[in-house]
Amino acid sequence: MKILAINPGSTSTKIAVYEDETPILVNNIRHTVEELSEFPRIIDQFEFRKNLVLDTLEAKGIPFDFDAIVGRGGLLKPIPGGVYEVNDAMLDDIAHAMRSHACNLGCLIAAELATLLPSCRAFIADPGVVDELEEVARITGSPLMPRITIWHALNQRAIARRYASEHNLCYENLSLIVCHLGGGISVGTHYHGRAIDVNNALDGEGPFSPERAGTLPAGQLIDLCNSGRFTRDELKKRISGSAGLTAHLGTTDVQVIVKRIEEGDTHAELVLDAMIYQIARSVGASATVLYGKIDAILLTGGMAHSDYIISRLKERISFLAPIYVYPGEDELEALALNALGALRGELPIQVYQ
């Protein structure tokens, strides 16, 4: 089976070509700010990114003869995890999605490219809107605002399955806490194959991150919204995009911040330690969801490369359970293997409706 996996991100489009379980191409197509500034909306980048995928395959000498094309899932309505075949209902919902993110382009590009081949199928897998919350986890103090989940479902689940495989265990039998430490931070409580509690890592819940504000004081946020100082779009950016480390310190680059700390910047140290503190606090809260019975805590994402962050985080949470670190993300491999499992009949293909 030959599979093309496509993962659109805010400043890149990552692609991989797999023959069965073997990667034959992994490529990161980077986009400059100047290139993307030509497009008023993210959805307008569709043709640009699609053509870059085709051009890259041609330049690398990869024949366009795939059994499946799988894209990163977008911000659809809440759905259970798994593999979904792209259909008209999904494409329509993405076209009218209330939240804008580059991941919304994944199913659009996959569907369009699949039409170029006679028997190629288009899939998504474990999109960021996967919702497997326990009912008790949905309730907030206001009936107008139930909790929703927007998180790194694809990578969290891939890392959980990787941990299980490495230890000859079954993911569906484990109780895990998985932390994705990237531009956004999601802390998921995985119980027997379901993420029964996880924060909305995009627009306002959980730890603050390099570019997102996390949970904010509600009263002060309401006052700010009614102050007249900012437009609605400006306020949205102060929650996601221009928040977190970049709002405090002017950069999302943890290496740069750590260097500043080493040079004596005490404010940078306080802010970075505050983020680590909030991550640890979220892990501790997740431990209560599992009644303290945790098989392992898994740390993943780009910031898991940072010894500064990981060492200090371990100091706070190591008493809870064994900790395993998986720096970076396995999203392209996860996409490809989900598509392969669907083609082989090993994973059920779910219908989006």
Coordinates of C-alpha atoms in Angstrom, one line a residue:
M1 CA 0.0 0.0 0.0
K2 CA 1.3 3.4 -0.9
I3 CA 0.1 6.4 1.2
L4 CA 0.6 10.1 1.1
A5 CA 0.3 11.9 4.4
I6 CA -0.2 15.7 4.6
N7 CA 0.1 17.8 7.7
P8 CA -0.6 21.5 7.2
G9 CA 0.7 23.7 10.0
S10 CA 0.8 27.5 10.6
T11 CA 4.1 28.0 8.8
S12 CA 4.8 24.7 7.1
T13 CA 3.2 21.8 5.2
K14 CA 4.8 18.5 6.2
I15 CA 4.3 15.5 3.9
A16 CA 5.4 11.9 3.9
V17 CA 5.1 9.0 1.5
Y18 CA 4.9 5.5 3.0
E19 CA 5.0 2.1 1.3
D20 CA 3.3 0.0 4.0
E21 CA 5.0 0.8 7.2
T22 CA 8.2 2.2 5.5
P23 CA 8.7 5.9 4.9
I24 CA 10.3 6.6 1.5
L25 CA 9.9 10.4 1.8
V26 CA 9.5 12.8 4.7
N27 CA 9.6 16.5 3.7
N28 CA 8.9 19.8 5.5
I29 CA 7.8 22.5 3.1
R30 CA 8.3 25.8 5.0
H31 CA 6.3 28.9 4.2
T32 CA 7.6 32.4 4.8
V33 CA 5.5 35.1 6.4
E34 CA 5.7 37.0 3.1
E35 CA 4.3 34.1 1.2
L36 CA 1.4 33.6 3.5
S37 CA 0.6 37.3 3.8
E38 CA -0.7 37.2 0.3
F39 CA -3.8 35.2 1.5
P40 CA -6.4 37.1 3.5
R41 CA -7.7 33.9 5.1
I42 CA -6.1 30.5 5.8
I43 CA -8.7 28.8 3.6
D44 CA -7.4 30.9 0.7
Q45 CA -4.0 29.1 1.0
F46 CA -5.6 25.9 -0.4
E47 CA -4.4 26.0 -4.0
F48 CA -1.0 27.3 -3.0
R49 CA -0.3 24.5 -0.5
K50 CA -1.8 21.8 -2.8
N51 CA 0.4 22.8 -5.6
L52 CA 3.5 22.8 -3.4
V53 CA 2.7 19.2 -2.4
L54 CA 2.5 18.2 -6.0
D55 CA 5.6 20.1 -7.0
T56 CA 7.6 18.5 -4.1
L57 CA 6.6 15.0 -5.1
E58 CA 7.6 15.7 -8.7
A59 CA 10.9 17.2 -7.6
K60 CA 11.7 14.2 -5.4
G61 CA 10.8 11.8 -8.2
I62 CA 7.8 10.2 -6.4
P63 CA 5.2 8.9 -8.8
F64 CA 1.7 10.0 -8.1
D65 CA 0.1 6.6 -7.7
F66 CA -1.3 6.3 -4.1
D67 CA -3.8 4.0 -2.6
A68 CA -4.8 6.6 0.0
I69 CA -4.1 10.2 0.8
V70 CA -4.6 11.1 4.5
G71 CA -4.7 14.7 5.8
R72 CA -4.5 16.2 9.2
G73 CA -8.0 16.6 10.5
G74 CA -9.4 20.1 10.9
L75 CA -11.6 21.9 13.5
L76 CA -14.8 20.1 12.7
K77 CA -17.6 19.4 15.1
P78 CA -16.8 17.2 18.1
I79 CA -16.4 13.5 17.1
P80 CA -15.0 10.3 18.6
G81 CA -11.4 9.4 17.7
G82 CA -10.4 7.1 14.8
V83 CA -10.1 7.1 11.0
Y84 CA -12.7 8.9 8.9
E85 CA -13.1 8.9 5.1
V86 CA -13.5 12.4 3.8
N87 CA -17.0 13.0 2.6
D88 CA -19.2 15.9 1.4
A89 CA -20.5 16.6 5.0
M90 CA -16.9 17.0 6.2
L91 CA -15.9 19.2 3.4
D92 CA -19.0 21.4 3.9
D93 CA -18.3 21.7 7.6
I94 CA -14.7 22.7 7.0
A95 CA -15.7 25.3 4.5
H96 CA -17.9 26.9 7.1
A97 CA -15.7 26.2 10.2
M98 CA -16.1 28.7 13.0
R99 CA -12.4 28.3 14.0
S100 CA -9.6 29.1 11.6
H101 CA -6.4 27.0 11.6
A102 CA -4.1 25.6 8.9
C103 CA -5.1 22.0 9.9
N104 CA -8.5 22.7 8.2
L105 CA -6.7 22.4 4.9
G106 CA -5.7 18.8 5.5
C107 CA -8.9 17.1 4.4
L108 CA -9.5 19.6 1.6
I109 CA -6.1 18.8 0.0
A110 CA -6.4 15.1 0.6
A111 CA -9.8 15.0 -1.0
E112 CA -8.8 17.1 -4.0
L113 CA -5.6 15.1 -4.7
A114 CA -7.5 11.7 -4.3
T115 CA -9.8 12.7 -7.2
L116 CA -6.8 12.7 -9.5
L117 CA -6.5 8.9 -9.2
P118 CA -9.1 6.3 -10.1
S119 CA -9.2 4.3 -6.9
C120 CA -7.5 6.4 -4.3
R121 CA -9.3 7.1 -1.0
A122 CA -9.0 10.2 1.2
F123 CA -8.9 10.0 5.0
I124 CA -8.3 12.0 8.1
A125 CA -7.4 10.5 11.5
D126 CA -7.8 11.7 15.1
P127 CA -8.4 15.4 14.4
G128 CA -8.0 18.0 17.1
V129 CA -11.7 18.1 17.9
V130 CA -11.8 14.4 19.1
D131 CA -14.3 14.4 22.0
E132 CA -14.3 11.4 24.3
L133 CA -14.9 13.3 27.5
E134 CA -16.7 11.8 30.5
E135 CA -20.0 13.6 30.9
V136 CA -19.0 14.9 34.3
A137 CA -16.0 16.6 32.7
R138 CA -18.2 18.7 30.4
I139 CA -20.0 20.7 33.1
T140 CA -18.8 24.1 34.0
G141 CA -20.3 26.7 36.3
S142 CA -22.3 28.2 33.4
P143 CA -24.8 26.1 31.4
L144 CA -24.0 28.5 28.5
M145 CA -20.4 27.4 28.3
P146 CA -19.9 23.6 28.5
R147 CA -16.2 22.4 28.2
I148 CA -15.1 21.6 24.7
T149 CA -11.9 19.8 23.6
I150 CA -9.4 21.1 21.0
W151 CA -6.1 19.3 21.5
H152 CA -3.2 17.4 20.0
A153 CA -5.3 14.2 19.6
L154 CA -3.2 12.7 16.8
N155 CA 0.2 13.0 18.4
Q156 CA -1.0 12.2 22.0
R157 CA -2.7 9.0 20.8
A158 CA 0.3 8.0 18.6
I159 CA 2.7 8.5 21.5
A160 CA 0.4 6.6 23.9
R161 CA 0.3 3.7 21.4
R162 CA 4.1 3.9 20.9
Y163 CA 4.7 3.7 24.7
A164 CA 2.3 0.7 24.9
S165 CA 4.1 -1.1 22.0
E166 CA 7.6 -0.5 23.5
H167 CA 6.5 -2.1 26.8
N168 CA 4.5 -5.0 25.3
L169 CA 1.3 -3.5 26.6
C170 CA -2.2 -2.7 25.2
Y171 CA -3.1 1.0 25.0
E172 CA -6.7 0.0 25.6
N173 CA -5.7 -1.4 29.0
L174 CA -3.7 1.6 30.3
S175 CA -4.2 4.7 32.4
L176 CA -2.0 7.4 31.1
I177 CA -1.4 11.2 31.3
V178 CA 0.0 12.5 28.1
C179 CA 1.3 16.1 27.8
H180 CA 1.9 17.6 24.4
L181 CA 4.3 20.5 24.9
G182 CA 4.3 22.6 21.7
G183 CA 3.1 26.0 20.5
G184 CA 0.0 25.0 22.4
I185 CA -0.1 22.7 25.4
S186 CA -2.6 19.9 25.9
V187 CA -2.7 17.6 28.9
G188 CA -4.8 14.5 28.2
T189 CA -6.1 11.8 30.6
H190 CA -6.2 8.6 28.7
Y191 CA -8.2 5.7 30.3
H192 CA -8.4 2.4 28.5
G193 CA -8.1 3.9 25.0
R194 CA -10.2 7.0 25.5
A195 CA -9.2 10.6 26.4
I196 CA -11.7 11.1 29.1
D197 CA -10.5 14.6 30.1
V198 CA -8.3 17.1 28.2
N199 CA -8.1 20.8 28.0
N200 CA -9.1 23.1 25.1
A201 CA -5.5 23.9 24.1
L202 CA -6.4 26.4 21.4
D203 CA -8.5 29.2 22.8
G204 CA -8.5 29.4 26.6
E205 CA -8.0 26.5 29.0
G206 CA -5.1 24.8 30.7
P207 CA -1.5 26.0 31.0
F208 CA -0.3 29.0 29.1
S209 CA 2.2 28.0 26.3
P210 CA 4.6 29.7 23.9
E211 CA 1.8 31.4 22.0
R212 CA -1.5 30.8 23.9
A213 CA -2.9 32.3 27.1
G214 CA -4.4 29.2 28.7
T215 CA -6.9 29.7 31.5
L216 CA -7.4 33.4 32.3
P217 CA -9.3 35.2 35.1
A218 CA -12.8 35.4 33.8
G219 CA -13.8 38.7 35.5
Q220 CA -10.7 40.5 34.2
L221 CA -11.2 39.1 30.7
I222 CA -14.8 40.4 30.6
D223 CA -13.6 43.8 31.8
L224 CA -10.9 43.8 29.0
C225 CA -13.4 42.8 26.4
N226 CA -15.6 45.8 27.3
S227 CA -12.8 48.3 27.8
G228 CA -12.8 49.5 24.2
R229 CA -9.0 49.1 24.0
F230 CA -9.0 46.2 21.5
T231 CA -11.1 44.9 18.7
R232 CA -12.6 41.4 18.8
D233 CA -9.8 40.1 16.5
E234 CA -7.1 41.7 18.6
L235 CA -8.5 40.1 21.7
K236 CA -8.6 36.7 20.0
K237 CA -4.9 37.0 19.3
R238 CA -4.2 37.9 22.9
I239 CA -5.7 34.4 23.7
S240 CA -4.1 32.4 20.9
G241 CA -1.2 33.6 18.7
S242 CA 0.2 36.6 20.6
A243 CA -0.2 35.3 24.1
G244 CA 1.8 33.1 26.5
L245 CA 5.6 33.3 26.3
T246 CA 5.6 35.6 23.3
A247 CA 3.4 38.1 25.1
H248 CA 5.6 38.1 28.2
L249 CA 9.0 37.7 26.6
G250 CA 8.6 38.6 22.9
T251 CA 9.6 35.2 21.6
T252 CA 8.2 31.6 21.4
D253 CA 11.8 30.1 21.2
V254 CA 12.5 28.3 24.4
Q255 CA 16.2 28.0 23.5
V256 CA 16.4 31.8 23.3
I257 CA 14.6 32.2 26.6
V258 CA 16.9 29.7 28.4
K259 CA 20.0 31.6 27.0
R260 CA 18.5 34.8 28.4
I261 CA 18.1 33.0 31.8
E262 CA 21.7 31.8 31.7
E263 CA 22.8 35.4 31.1
G264 CA 20.9 36.5 34.2
D265 CA 17.4 37.5 33.0
T266 CA 15.4 36.9 36.2
H267 CA 12.1 38.0 34.6
A268 CA 12.5 35.4 31.8
E269 CA 13.2 32.8 34.5
L270 CA 10.1 33.7 36.4
V271 CA 7.8 33.5 33.3
L272 CA 9.3 30.2 32.0
D273 CA 9.1 28.6 35.5
A274 CA 5.5 29.8 35.7
M275 CA 4.6 27.9 32.5
I276 CA 6.3 24.8 33.9
Y277 CA 4.4 25.3 37.2
Q278 CA 1.1 25.5 35.3
I279 CA 1.8 22.3 33.3
A280 CA 2.7 20.5 36.5
R281 CA -0.5 21.7 38.1
S282 CA -2.6 20.4 35.2
V283 CA -0.8 17.0 35.4
G284 CA -1.7 16.9 39.1
A285 CA -5.3 17.6 38.3
S286 CA -5.3 14.9 35.7
A287 CA -4.0 12.4 38.4
T288 CA -7.3 12.9 40.4
V289 CA -9.3 12.0 37.3
L290 CA -7.6 8.6 37.4
Y291 CA -7.9 8.3 41.2
G292 CA -4.1 8.4 41.4
K293 CA -3.8 5.1 39.5
I294 CA -1.4 6.1 36.7
D295 CA 0.6 3.7 34.6
A296 CA 2.8 6.4 33.2
I297 CA 3.2 10.1 32.3
L298 CA 4.3 10.7 28.7
L299 CA 5.9 14.1 27.7
T300 CA 6.0 14.9 24.0
G301 CA 6.0 17.8 21.6
G302 CA 8.7 20.3 20.6
M303 CA 9.4 21.6 24.0
A304 CA 10.2 18.1 25.3
H305 CA 13.6 18.7 23.7
S306 CA 14.3 21.2 26.4
D307 CA 16.3 19.8 29.3
Y308 CA 15.4 23.0 31.3
I309 CA 11.7 22.4 31.0
I310 CA 11.8 18.6 31.3
S311 CA 14.1 18.5 34.3
R312 CA 12.0 21.1 36.3
L313 CA 8.7 19.4 35.3
K314 CA 10.0 16.1 36.5
E315 CA 10.9 17.6 39.9
R316 CA 7.3 18.5 40.4
I317 CA 5.4 15.4 39.0
S318 CA 7.8 12.4 39.3
F319 CA 6.1 11.3 42.5
L320 CA 2.9 10.6 40.6
A321 CA 4.1 7.9 38.1
P322 CA 7.0 6.9 35.9
I323 CA 7.8 9.5 33.3
Y324 CA 8.8 8.8 29.7
V325 CA 9.9 11.6 27.3
Y326 CA 9.2 11.5 23.5
P327 CA 10.5 14.8 22.0
G328 CA 8.9 16.1 18.9
E329 CA 5.8 14.6 17.3
D330 CA 5.0 11.5 15.2
E331 CA 2.0 13.0 13.4
L332 CA 3.0 12.1 9.8
E333 CA 3.7 8.5 10.8
A334 CA 0.5 8.4 12.8
L335 CA -1.5 9.6 9.8
A336 CA 0.1 7.1 7.5
L337 CA -0.3 4.1 9.8
N338 CA -3.9 5.0 10.5
A339 CA -4.6 5.1 6.8
L340 CA -2.8 1.8 6.3
G341 CA -4.8 0.2 9.1
A342 CA -8.0 1.4 7.5
L343 CA -7.0 0.1 4.0
R344 CA -6.1 -3.3 5.5
G345 CA -9.3 -3.6 7.5
E346 CA -7.5 -3.5 10.8
L347 CA -9.1 -0.2 11.8
P348 CA -12.8 0.7 11.3
I349 CA -13.5 3.5 8.9
Q350 CA -15.9 5.8 10.6
V351 CA -18.5 8.0 8.8
Y352 CA -18.6 11.7 9.4
Q353 CA -22.1 13.1 9.5

